[in-house]
PDB file of C-alpha atoms and ligand atoms in Angstrom:
ATOM      1  CA  MET Q 142     -12.848 -10.777  -7.274  1.00  0.00           C
ATOM      2  CA  THR Q 143     -10.998 -13.563  -8.448  1.00  0.00           C
ATOM      3  CA  ASP Q 144     -11.496 -17.482  -7.477  1.00  0.00           C
ATOM      4  CA  PRO Q 145     -11.471 -17.506  -3.816  1.00  0.00           C
ATOM      5  CA  ALA Q 146      -9.622 -20.695  -3.512  1.00  0.00           C
ATOM      6  CA  ARG Q 147      -6.033 -19.652  -5.683  1.00  0.00           C
ATOM      7  CA  ARG Q 148      -3.607 -16.657  -5.117  1.00  0.00           C
ATOM      8  CA  VAL Q 149      -4.333 -13.802  -7.254  1.00  0.00           C
ATOM      9  CA  THR Q 150      -1.314 -13.053  -9.821  1.00  0.00           C
ATOM     10  CA  VAL Q 151      -0.356 -10.909 -12.171  1.00  0.00           C
ATOM     11  CA  LEU Q 152      -2.122 -12.780 -14.808  1.00  0.00           C
ATOM     12  CA  ASP Q 153      -5.215 -11.972 -13.084  1.00  0.00           C
ATOM     13  CA  LEU Q 154      -4.274  -8.430 -12.714  1.00  0.00           C
ATOM     14  CA  ALA Q 155      -3.803  -7.949 -16.631  1.00  0.00           C
ATOM     15  CA  ALA Q 156      -7.031 -10.166 -17.185  1.00  0.00           C
ATOM     16  CA  ALA Q 157      -8.942  -7.731 -14.618  1.00  0.00           C
ATOM     17  CA  LYS Q 158      -8.071  -4.733 -16.697  1.00  0.00           C
ATOM     18  CA  ARG Q 159      -8.925  -6.567 -20.164  1.00  0.00           C
ATOM     19  CA  ASP Q 160     -12.484  -7.577 -18.602  1.00  0.00           C
ATOM     20  CA  ARG Q 161     -13.071  -4.284 -16.946  1.00  0.00           C
ATOM     21  CA  ARG Q 162     -13.141  -5.233 -13.932  1.00  0.00           C
ATOM     22  CA  PRO Q 163     -11.668  -3.024 -10.767  1.00  0.00           C
ATOM     23  CA  CYS Q 164      -9.168  -4.600  -8.849  1.00  0.00           C
ATOM     24  CA  THR Q 165      -8.669  -3.380  -5.427  1.00  0.00           C
ATOM     25  CA  MET Q 166      -5.711  -3.077  -3.071  1.00  0.00           C
ATOM     26  CA  VAL Q 167      -5.337  -2.144   0.684  1.00  0.00           C
ATOM     27  CA  THR Q 168      -2.486  -1.654   2.774  1.00  0.00           C
ATOM     28  CA  ALA Q 169      -1.598  -4.099   5.636  1.00  0.00           C
ATOM     29  CA  TYR Q 170       1.367  -3.940   8.062  1.00  0.00           C
ATOM     30  CA  ASP Q 171       0.782  -6.656  10.572  1.00  0.00           C
ATOM     31  CA  TRP Q 172      -0.987 -10.236  11.226  1.00  0.00           C
ATOM     32  CA  PRO Q 173      -4.285  -9.184  11.841  1.00  0.00           C
ATOM     33  CA  THR Q 174      -4.879  -6.114   9.444  1.00  0.00           C
ATOM     34  CA  GLY Q 175      -3.422  -9.048   6.632  1.00  0.00           C
ATOM     35  CA  GLN Q 176      -5.666 -11.531   8.240  1.00  0.00           C
ATOM     36  CA  LEU Q 177      -8.747  -9.003   7.661  1.00  0.00           C
ATOM     37  CA  ALA Q 178      -7.603  -7.699   4.419  1.00  0.00           C
ATOM     38  CA  ASP Q 179      -7.572 -11.266   3.006  1.00  0.00           C
ATOM     39  CA  ALA Q 180     -10.570 -12.173   4.567  1.00  0.00           C
ATOM     40  CA  ALA Q 181     -12.348  -9.041   2.951  1.00  0.00           C
ATOM     41  CA  GLY Q 182     -11.424 -10.566  -0.755  1.00  0.00           C
ATOM     42  CA  VAL Q 183      -9.156  -7.853  -1.623  1.00  0.00           C
ATOM     43  CA  ASP Q 184      -6.980  -8.415  -5.059  1.00  0.00           C
ATOM     44  CA  CYS Q 185      -3.957  -6.893  -3.043  1.00  0.00           C
ATOM     45  CA  VAL Q 186      -2.319  -6.259   0.030  1.00  0.00           C
ATOM     46  CA  LEU Q 187       0.487  -3.813   0.023  1.00  0.00           C
ATOM     47  CA  VAL Q 188       3.059  -3.664   2.795  1.00  0.00           C
ATOM     48  CA  GLY Q 189       3.786  -0.162   2.028  1.00  0.00           C
ATOM     49  CA  ASP Q 190       6.416   2.013   3.463  1.00  0.00           C
ATOM     50  CA  SER Q 191       3.571   3.909   4.868  1.00  0.00           C
ATOM     51  CA  VAL Q 192       4.266   2.083   7.794  1.00  0.00           C
ATOM     52  CA  ALA Q 193       6.685   4.445   8.572  1.00  0.00           C
ATOM     53  CA  MET Q 194       4.204   6.997   9.194  1.00  0.00           C
ATOM     54  CA  VAL Q 195       0.940   4.880  10.169  1.00  0.00           C
ATOM     55  CA  VAL Q 196       2.422   2.450  12.477  1.00  0.00           C
ATOM     56  CA  ALA Q 197       5.691   4.368  13.535  1.00  0.00           C
ATOM     57  CA  GLY Q 198       4.324   7.934  13.435  1.00  0.00           C
ATOM     58  CA  ARG Q 199       7.197   9.253  11.643  1.00  0.00           C
ATOM     59  CA  SER Q 200       6.272  12.213   9.564  1.00  0.00           C
ATOM     60  CA  SER Q 201       7.212  10.999   6.176  1.00  0.00           C
ATOM     61  CA  THR Q 202       8.100   7.529   4.650  1.00  0.00           C
ATOM     62  CA  ILE Q 203      11.582   8.197   3.974  1.00  0.00           C
ATOM     63  CA  PRO Q 204      12.796   6.163   7.181  1.00  0.00           C
ATOM     64  CA  ALA Q 205      11.687   3.438   6.282  1.00  0.00           C
ATOM     65  CA  THR Q 206      14.304   0.821   5.763  1.00  0.00           C
ATOM     66  CA  LEU Q 207      14.981  -2.329   3.965  1.00  0.00           C
ATOM     67  CA  ASP Q 208      14.823  -4.872   7.046  1.00  0.00           C
ATOM     68  CA  GLN Q 209      12.056  -3.384   8.461  1.00  0.00           C
ATOM     69  CA  MET Q 210       9.977  -3.330   5.135  1.00  0.00           C
ATOM     70  CA  ILE Q 211      10.885  -7.015   5.153  1.00  0.00           C
ATOM     71  CA  TYR Q 212       9.974  -7.822   8.657  1.00  0.00           C
ATOM     72  CA  HIS Q 213       6.290  -6.700   7.854  1.00  0.00           C
ATOM     73  CA  GLY Q 214       6.561  -8.011   4.765  1.00  0.00           C
ATOM     74  CA  GLU Q 215       7.056 -11.357   6.199  1.00  0.00           C
ATOM     75  CA  ILE Q 216       4.463 -11.313   8.775  1.00  0.00           C
ATOM     76  CA  VAL Q 217       1.467  -9.897   6.375  1.00  0.00           C
ATOM     77  CA  SER Q 218       3.002 -12.455   3.493  1.00  0.00           C
ATOM     78  CA  ARG Q 219       2.136 -15.509   6.111  1.00  0.00           C
ATOM     79  CA  ALA Q 220      -1.195 -13.958   7.258  1.00  0.00           C
ATOM     80  CA  VAL Q 221      -2.307 -13.676   3.576  1.00  0.00           C
ATOM     81  CA  SER Q 222      -3.112 -16.921   1.769  1.00  0.00           C
ATOM     82  CA  ARG Q 223      -5.049 -15.772  -1.301  1.00  0.00           C
ATOM     83  CA  ALA Q 224      -4.523 -11.863  -2.283  1.00  0.00           C
ATOM     84  CA  MET Q 225      -1.094 -11.190  -3.985  1.00  0.00           C
ATOM     85  CA  VAL Q 226       1.416  -9.453  -1.343  1.00  0.00           C
ATOM     86  CA  VAL Q 227       3.356  -6.177  -2.655  1.00  0.00           C
ATOM     87  CA  VAL Q 228       6.068  -4.811  -0.691  1.00  0.00           C
ATOM     88  CA  ASP Q 229       7.592  -1.469  -0.946  1.00  0.00           C
ATOM     89  CA  LEU Q 230      10.912  -1.258  -1.836  1.00  0.00           C
ATOM     90  CA  PRO Q 231      12.018   1.971   0.419  1.00  0.00           C
ATOM     91  CA  PHE Q 232      13.840   4.728  -0.236  1.00  0.00           C
ATOM     92  CA  PRO Q 233      16.694   5.266  -1.654  1.00  0.00           C
ATOM     93  CA  LEU Q 234      17.475   1.774  -2.885  1.00  0.00           C
ATOM     94  CA  GLN Q 235      15.827   2.238  -6.477  1.00  0.00           C
ATOM     95  CA  HIS Q 236      18.376   5.230  -6.855  1.00  0.00           C
ATOM     96  CA  LEU Q 237      21.547   3.182  -6.609  1.00  0.00           C
ATOM     97  CA  GLY Q 238      21.858   1.020  -9.736  1.00  0.00           C
ATOM     98  CA  VAL Q 239      20.195  -1.527 -11.290  1.00  0.00           C
ATOM     99  CA  ARG Q 240      21.848  -4.017  -9.086  1.00  0.00           C
ATOM    100  CA  THR Q 241      21.363  -2.809  -5.826  1.00  0.00           C
ATOM    101  CA  ALA Q 242      17.664  -2.642  -6.617  1.00  0.00           C
ATOM    102  CA  VAL Q 243      17.684  -5.859  -8.025  1.00  0.00           C
ATOM    103  CA  GLU Q 244      19.230  -7.503  -4.827  1.00  0.00           C
ATOM    104  CA  SER Q 245      17.140  -5.619  -2.633  1.00  0.00           C
ATOM    105  CA  CYS Q 246      14.146  -6.620  -4.621  1.00  0.00           C
ATOM    106  CA  GLY Q 247      15.505 -10.504  -3.861  1.00  0.00           C
ATOM    107  CA  ARG Q 248      15.719 -10.186  -0.513  1.00  0.00           C
ATOM    108  CA  ILE Q 249      12.690  -8.981  -0.217  1.00  0.00           C
ATOM    109  CA  LEU Q 250      10.999 -11.772  -2.748  1.00  0.00           C
ATOM    110  CA  LYS Q 251      13.138 -14.489  -0.716  1.00  0.00           C
ATOM    111  CA  GLU Q 252      12.848 -13.180   3.080  1.00  0.00           C
ATOM    112  CA  THR Q 253       8.821 -12.082   3.070  1.00  0.00           C
ATOM    113  CA  GLY Q 254       7.390 -14.931   0.651  1.00  0.00           C
ATOM    114  CA  CYS Q 255       5.765 -11.925  -1.140  1.00  0.00           C
ATOM    115  CA  GLN Q 256       4.673 -12.354  -4.812  1.00  0.00           C
ATOM    116  CA  ALA Q 257       5.506  -8.549  -5.886  1.00  0.00           C
ATOM    117  CA  VAL Q 258       7.309  -5.639  -5.236  1.00  0.00           C
ATOM    118  CA  LYS Q 259       6.412  -1.704  -5.794  1.00  0.00           C
ATOM    119  CA  LEU Q 260       8.808   0.983  -6.238  1.00  0.00           C
ATOM    120  CA  GLU Q 261       8.502   4.793  -6.598  1.00  0.00           C
ATOM    121  CA  GLY Q 262       9.748   6.529  -9.247  1.00  0.00           C
ATOM    122  CA  THR Q 263       9.996   8.794 -12.743  1.00  0.00           C
ATOM    123  CA  ALA Q 264      11.094   7.379 -15.903  1.00  0.00           C
ATOM    124  CA  GLY Q 265      14.549   7.970 -14.907  1.00  0.00           C
ATOM    125  CA  GLN Q 266      14.057   4.805 -13.022  1.00  0.00           C
ATOM    126  CA  ALA Q 267      12.825   2.637 -16.034  1.00  0.00           C
ATOM    127  CA  ASP Q 268      16.152   0.675 -16.083  1.00  0.00           C
ATOM    128  CA  VAL Q 269      15.982  -0.301 -12.691  1.00  0.00           C
ATOM    129  CA  ILE Q 270      12.026  -1.639 -13.298  1.00  0.00           C
ATOM    130  CA  ALA Q 271      13.159  -3.472 -16.367  1.00  0.00           C
ATOM    131  CA  GLY Q 272      16.160  -5.121 -14.011  1.00  0.00           C
ATOM    132  CA  ILE Q 273      13.547  -6.322 -11.304  1.00  0.00           C
ATOM    133  CA  ALA Q 274      11.189  -7.274 -13.930  1.00  0.00           C
ATOM    134  CA  ALA Q 275      14.469  -9.659 -16.003  1.00  0.00           C
ATOM    135  CA  ALA Q 276      14.817 -11.167 -12.843  1.00  0.00           C
ATOM    136  CA  GLY Q 277      11.316 -12.831 -12.687  1.00  0.00           C
ATOM    137  CA  ILE Q 278      10.295 -10.598  -9.839  1.00  0.00           C
ATOM    138  CA  PRO Q 279       6.428  -8.747 -10.643  1.00  0.00           C
ATOM    139  CA  VAL Q 280       7.557  -4.828 -10.040  1.00  0.00           C
ATOM    140  CA  MET Q 281       4.875  -1.971  -9.919  1.00  0.00           C
ATOM    141  CA  GLY Q 282       5.354   1.315 -10.402  1.00  0.00           C
ATOM    142  CA  HIS Q 283       4.310   4.190  -8.601  1.00  0.00           C
ATOM    143  CA  VAL Q 284       4.157   7.732 -10.133  1.00  0.00           C
ATOM    144  CA  GLY Q 285       2.593  11.087  -9.461  1.00  0.00           C
ATOM    145  CA  LEU Q 286       2.913  12.219  -5.993  1.00  0.00           C
ATOM    146  CA  ARG Q 287       5.920   9.954  -4.675  1.00  0.00           C
ATOM    147  CA  PRO Q 288       5.713  10.326  -0.852  1.00  0.00           C
ATOM    148  CA  GLN Q 289       9.576   9.738  -0.799  1.00  0.00           C
ATOM    149  CA  ALA Q 290      10.028  12.462  -3.024  1.00  0.00           C
ATOM    150  CA  VAL Q 291       7.764  14.734  -0.790  1.00  0.00           C
ATOM    151  CA  HIS Q 292      10.823  17.475   0.124  1.00  0.00           C
ATOM    152  CA  GLN Q 293      11.399  17.746  -3.640  1.00  0.00           C
ATOM    153  CA  LEU Q 294       8.036  17.983  -4.631  1.00  0.00           C
ATOM    154  CA  GLY Q 295       6.980  20.708  -2.110  1.00  0.00           C
ATOM    155  CA  GLY Q 296       4.324  18.412  -0.278  1.00  0.00           C
ATOM    156  CA  TYR Q 297       2.192  16.429  -0.142  1.00  0.00           C
ATOM    157  CA  ARG Q 298      -0.121  17.634  -3.226  1.00  0.00           C
ATOM    158  CA  MET Q 299      -1.262  16.889  -6.328  1.00  0.00           C
ATOM    159  CA  GLN Q 300       0.497  16.438  -9.796  1.00  0.00           C
ATOM    160  CA  ARG Q 301      -0.031  18.399 -12.584  1.00  0.00           C
ATOM    161  CA  ASP Q 302       2.401  17.929 -15.303  1.00  0.00           C
ATOM    162  CA  ILE Q 303       0.442  15.910 -17.916  1.00  0.00           C
ATOM    163  CA  ASP Q 304       3.393  15.287 -20.107  1.00  0.00           C
ATOM    164  CA  ARG Q 305       5.753  14.341 -17.205  1.00  0.00           C
ATOM    165  CA  LEU Q 306       3.356  11.936 -15.581  1.00  0.00           C
ATOM    166  CA  THR Q 307       2.707  10.586 -18.996  1.00  0.00           C
ATOM    167  CA  ALA Q 308       6.029   9.584 -19.301  1.00  0.00           C
ATOM    168  CA  ASP Q 309       6.513   8.483 -16.538  1.00  0.00           C
ATOM    169  CA  ALA Q 310       3.557   6.184 -16.439  1.00  0.00           C
ATOM    170  CA  GLU Q 311       4.330   4.578 -19.693  1.00  0.00           C
ATOM    171  CA  ALA Q 312       8.096   4.321 -18.967  1.00  0.00           C
ATOM    172  CA  ALA Q 313       7.252   2.010 -15.760  1.00  0.00           C
ATOM    173  CA  ALA Q 314       4.836   0.242 -18.234  1.00  0.00           C
ATOM    174  CA  HIS Q 315       7.113  -0.483 -20.740  1.00  0.00           C
ATOM    175  CA  ALA Q 316      10.018  -1.195 -18.815  1.00  0.00           C
ATOM    176  CA  GLY Q 317       7.777  -4.181 -17.669  1.00  0.00           C
ATOM    177  CA  ALA Q 318       6.022  -3.070 -14.463  1.00  0.00           C
ATOM    178  CA  CYS Q 319       2.786  -5.220 -14.217  1.00  0.00           C
ATOM    179  CA  ALA Q 320       0.769  -2.235 -12.458  1.00  0.00           C
ATOM    180  CA  VAL Q 321       1.264   1.461 -12.184  1.00  0.00           C
ATOM    181  CA  ILE Q 322      -0.003   3.146  -9.168  1.00  0.00           C
ATOM    182  CA  LEU Q 323      -1.022   6.670  -9.856  1.00  0.00           C
ATOM    183  CA  GLU Q 324      -0.888   9.192  -6.523  1.00  0.00           C
ATOM    184  CA  CYS Q 325      -2.845  12.191  -6.316  1.00  0.00           C
ATOM    185  CA  VAL Q 326      -2.896  12.717 -10.118  1.00  0.00           C
ATOM    186  CA  PRO Q 327      -6.168  14.511 -11.786  1.00  0.00           C
ATOM    187  CA  GLN Q 328      -8.853  12.461 -12.809  1.00  0.00           C
ATOM    188  CA  GLU Q 329      -8.807  13.237 -16.693  1.00  0.00           C
ATOM    189  CA  VAL Q 330      -4.865  12.567 -16.336  1.00  0.00           C
ATOM    190  CA  ALA Q 331      -5.683   9.365 -14.762  1.00  0.00           C
ATOM    191  CA  ALA Q 332      -8.146   8.522 -17.349  1.00  0.00           C
ATOM    192  CA  THR Q 333      -5.638   9.360 -20.179  1.00  0.00           C
ATOM    193  CA  ILE Q 334      -3.327   6.950 -18.933  1.00  0.00           C
ATOM    194  CA  THR Q 335      -5.533   4.486 -17.983  1.00  0.00           C
ATOM    195  CA  ARG Q 336      -6.548   4.256 -21.838  1.00  0.00           C
ATOM    196  CA  SER Q 337      -3.032   4.690 -23.106  1.00  0.00           C
ATOM    197  CA  LEU Q 338      -1.520   1.513 -20.824  1.00  0.00           C
ATOM    198  CA  THR Q 339      -1.939  -1.994 -21.424  1.00  0.00           C
ATOM    199  CA  VAL Q 340      -1.045  -2.708 -17.405  1.00  0.00           C
ATOM    200  CA  PRO Q 341      -3.557  -1.830 -14.893  1.00  0.00           C
ATOM    201  CA  THR Q 342      -3.556   1.581 -13.212  1.00  0.00           C
ATOM    202  CA  ILE Q 343      -4.387   1.762  -9.589  1.00  0.00           C
ATOM    203  CA  GLY Q 344      -5.057   4.942  -8.362  1.00  0.00           C
ATOM    204  CA  ILE Q 345      -5.033   6.939  -4.735  1.00  0.00           C
ATOM    205  CA  GLY Q 346      -6.454  10.358  -5.054  1.00  0.00           C
ATOM    206  CA  ALA Q 347      -6.546   9.779  -9.130  1.00  0.00           C
ATOM    207  CA  GLY Q 348     -10.168   9.632  -9.463  1.00  0.00           C
ATOM    208  CA  PRO Q 349     -12.326   6.805 -10.308  1.00  0.00           C
ATOM    209  CA  HIS Q 350     -11.532   5.957 -14.061  1.00  0.00           C
ATOM    210  CA  CYS Q 351      -8.124   3.947 -13.090  1.00  0.00           C
ATOM    211  CA  ASP Q 352      -8.481   0.242 -13.389  1.00  0.00           C
ATOM    212  CA  GLY Q 353      -8.506  -0.238  -9.543  1.00  0.00           C
ATOM    213  CA  GLN Q 354      -8.198   1.821  -6.499  1.00  0.00           C
ATOM    214  CA  VAL Q 355      -5.973   1.221  -3.466  1.00  0.00           C
ATOM    215  CA  LEU Q 356      -5.879   3.317   0.036  1.00  0.00           C
ATOM    216  CA  VAL Q 357      -4.113   3.279   3.387  1.00  0.00           C
ATOM    217  CA  MET Q 358      -5.905   0.717   5.789  1.00  0.00           C
ATOM    218  CA  HIS Q 359      -5.750   2.910   8.456  1.00  0.00           C
ATOM    219  CA  ASP Q 360      -7.540   5.384   6.617  1.00  0.00           C
ATOM    220  CA  LEU Q 361     -10.119   3.275   5.153  1.00  0.00           C
ATOM    221  CA  ILE Q 362     -11.242   2.098   8.833  1.00  0.00           C
ATOM    222  CA  GLY Q 363     -10.846   5.406  10.569  1.00  0.00           C
ATOM    223  CA  LEU Q 364      -7.844   4.391  12.865  1.00  0.00           C
ATOM    224  CA  SER Q 365      -5.088   6.940  11.531  1.00  0.00           C
ATOM    225  CA  THR Q 366      -4.077   9.530  14.094  1.00  0.00           C
ATOM    226  CA  GLY Q 367      -2.779  11.605  11.485  1.00  0.00           C
ATOM    227  CA  ARG Q 368      -3.879  14.100   8.443  1.00  0.00           C
ATOM    228  CA  VAL Q 369      -6.031  11.743   6.417  1.00  0.00           C
ATOM    229  CA  PRO Q 370      -6.341  13.176   3.107  1.00  0.00           C
ATOM    230  CA  ARG Q 371      -9.452  14.564   1.444  1.00  0.00           C
ATOM    231  CA  PHE Q 372      -9.951  11.675  -1.095  1.00  0.00           C
ATOM    232  CA  VAL Q 373     -10.279   9.132   1.772  1.00  0.00           C
ATOM    233  CA  ARG Q 374     -13.663   7.376   2.655  1.00  0.00           C
ATOM    234  CA  ALA Q 375     -13.493   6.226   6.022  1.00  0.00           C
ATOM    235  CA  TYR Q 376     -15.919   3.266   6.049  1.00  0.00           C
ATOM    236  CA  ALA Q 377     -15.201   2.474   9.859  1.00  0.00           C
ATOM    237  CA  ASP Q 378     -14.174   4.743  13.371  1.00  0.00           C
ATOM    238  CA  VAL Q 379     -12.391   2.045  14.835  1.00  0.00           C
ATOM    239  CA  LYS Q 380     -10.432   5.011  16.490  1.00  0.00           C
ATOM    240  CA  THR Q 381     -13.487   6.044  18.658  1.00  0.00           C
ATOM    241  CA  SER Q 382     -14.116   2.285  19.087  1.00  0.00           C
ATOM    242  CA  ILE Q 383     -11.139   1.390  20.524  1.00  0.00           C
ATOM    243  CA  GLY Q 384     -10.981   5.049  22.600  1.00  0.00           C
ATOM    244  CA  ASP Q 385     -14.387   3.969  24.204  1.00  0.00           C
ATOM    245  CA  ALA Q 386     -13.651   0.434  24.921  1.00  0.00           C
ATOM    246  CA  LEU Q 387     -10.285   1.771  26.671  1.00  0.00           C
ATOM    247  CA  ALA Q 388     -12.164   4.245  28.595  1.00  0.00           C
ATOM    248  CA  ARG Q 389     -14.828   1.620  29.849  1.00  0.00           C
ATOM    249  CA  TRP Q 390     -12.267  -0.724  31.190  1.00  0.00           C
ATOM    250  CA  ARG Q 391     -10.331   1.515  32.956  1.00  0.00           C
ATOM    251  CA  GLN Q 392     -13.421   2.662  34.614  1.00  0.00           C
ATOM    252  CA  ASP Q 393     -14.609  -0.800  35.209  1.00  0.00           C
ATOM    253  CA  VAL Q 394     -11.563  -1.601  36.772  1.00  0.00           C
ATOM    254  CA  GLU Q 395     -11.389   1.556  39.196  1.00  0.00           C
ATOM    255  CA  HIS Q 396     -15.100   1.175  39.834  1.00  0.00           C
ATOM    256  CA  TYR Q 397     -14.200  -3.051  41.068  1.00  0.00           C
ATOM    257  CA  ARG Q 398     -16.444  -4.033  37.681  1.00  0.00           C
ATOM    258  CA  PHE Q 399     -13.768  -5.970  36.366  1.00  0.00           C
ATOM    259  CA  PRO Q 400     -12.880  -8.375  36.415  1.00  0.00           C
ATOM    260  CA  GLY Q 401     -16.686  -9.925  37.388  1.00  0.00           C
ATOM    261  CA  PRO Q 402     -17.343 -13.173  38.758  1.00  0.00           C
ATOM    262  CA  GLY Q 403     -16.981 -15.171  35.030  1.00  0.00           C
ATOM    263  CA  GLU Q 404     -13.658 -13.725  34.287  1.00  0.00           C
ATOM    264  CA  THR Q 405     -11.821 -14.829  37.601  1.00  0.00           C
ATOM    265  CA  LEU Q 406      -9.999 -17.905  37.490  1.00  0.00           C
ATOM    266  CA  GLY Q 407     -10.217 -20.370  40.104  1.00  0.00           C
TER     267      GLY Q 407
HETATM  268  O1  KIV I 807       3.197   3.387   1.068  1.00  0.00           O
HETATM  269  C1  KIV I 807       1.699   3.240   0.618  1.00  0.00           C
HETATM  270  O2  KIV I 807       1.013   2.798   1.517  1.00  0.00           O
HETATM  271  C2  KIV I 807       1.529   3.547  -0.802  1.00  0.00           C
HETATM  272  C3  KIV I 807       0.427   3.736  -0.738  1.00  0.00           C
HETATM  273  C4  KIV I 807      -0.038   4.604  -0.792  1.00  0.00           C
HETATM  274  C5  KIV I 807      -0.110   3.379  -2.788  1.00  0.00           C
HETATM  275  O3  KIV I 807       2.436   3.368  -1.424  1.00  0.00           O
END
């Protein structure tokens, strides 16, 4: 964790790697989760396109739109004062050329107030990362399991092509990415990539040897309603707490126990 009084920057992420200090990133999509993540002292808050699945109940991240990412990114950016806020570039904007990608990331930066963007891609998107970085926009790469390519990859599965993974991660870093997310990559491969890159790797389902870790908040706090990946550790059971609270309130209303005297105005 860096100085709690000032904003985490790309320089802090680079210093964390140099000092071998693990960095933390968690998703948030709204005001309360943004505030909670920031208060917990995480380094980065990711407004992921996972919002489409976690919040909107879609079966993949593909339906997330630029306007939706900007809507959620703006709310989270106002809620977070210390962590670096990173907003995902939604599909397929990184595949439509450098100009479209820079225009879209420019909108994200201007309209949300975030500090960085993230995009999924292979070595084929290196020119796009370079263009965004050249525009002065901090950009994170995302390689391995790329959920936006779920149909091409044949499902949400471990990615094992070592040469491909290494080439994709190195291409992102060489193009100017300030960090590279490694998703569902064997831990030995993640360790090798982490050693070879000068920028931090942030892993999800990639084992303990990355420079940092990222999780989807709703998985971490036990609020996800869909399938939770095996690599997740749930630190709370918020779904049960909310369900219990709602059921108790309903029973109290039905048995005239709510509202009580102290809960009645006038
Ligand atoms: O959209 C997202 O939440 C992500 C994380 C899984 C890294 O990209």
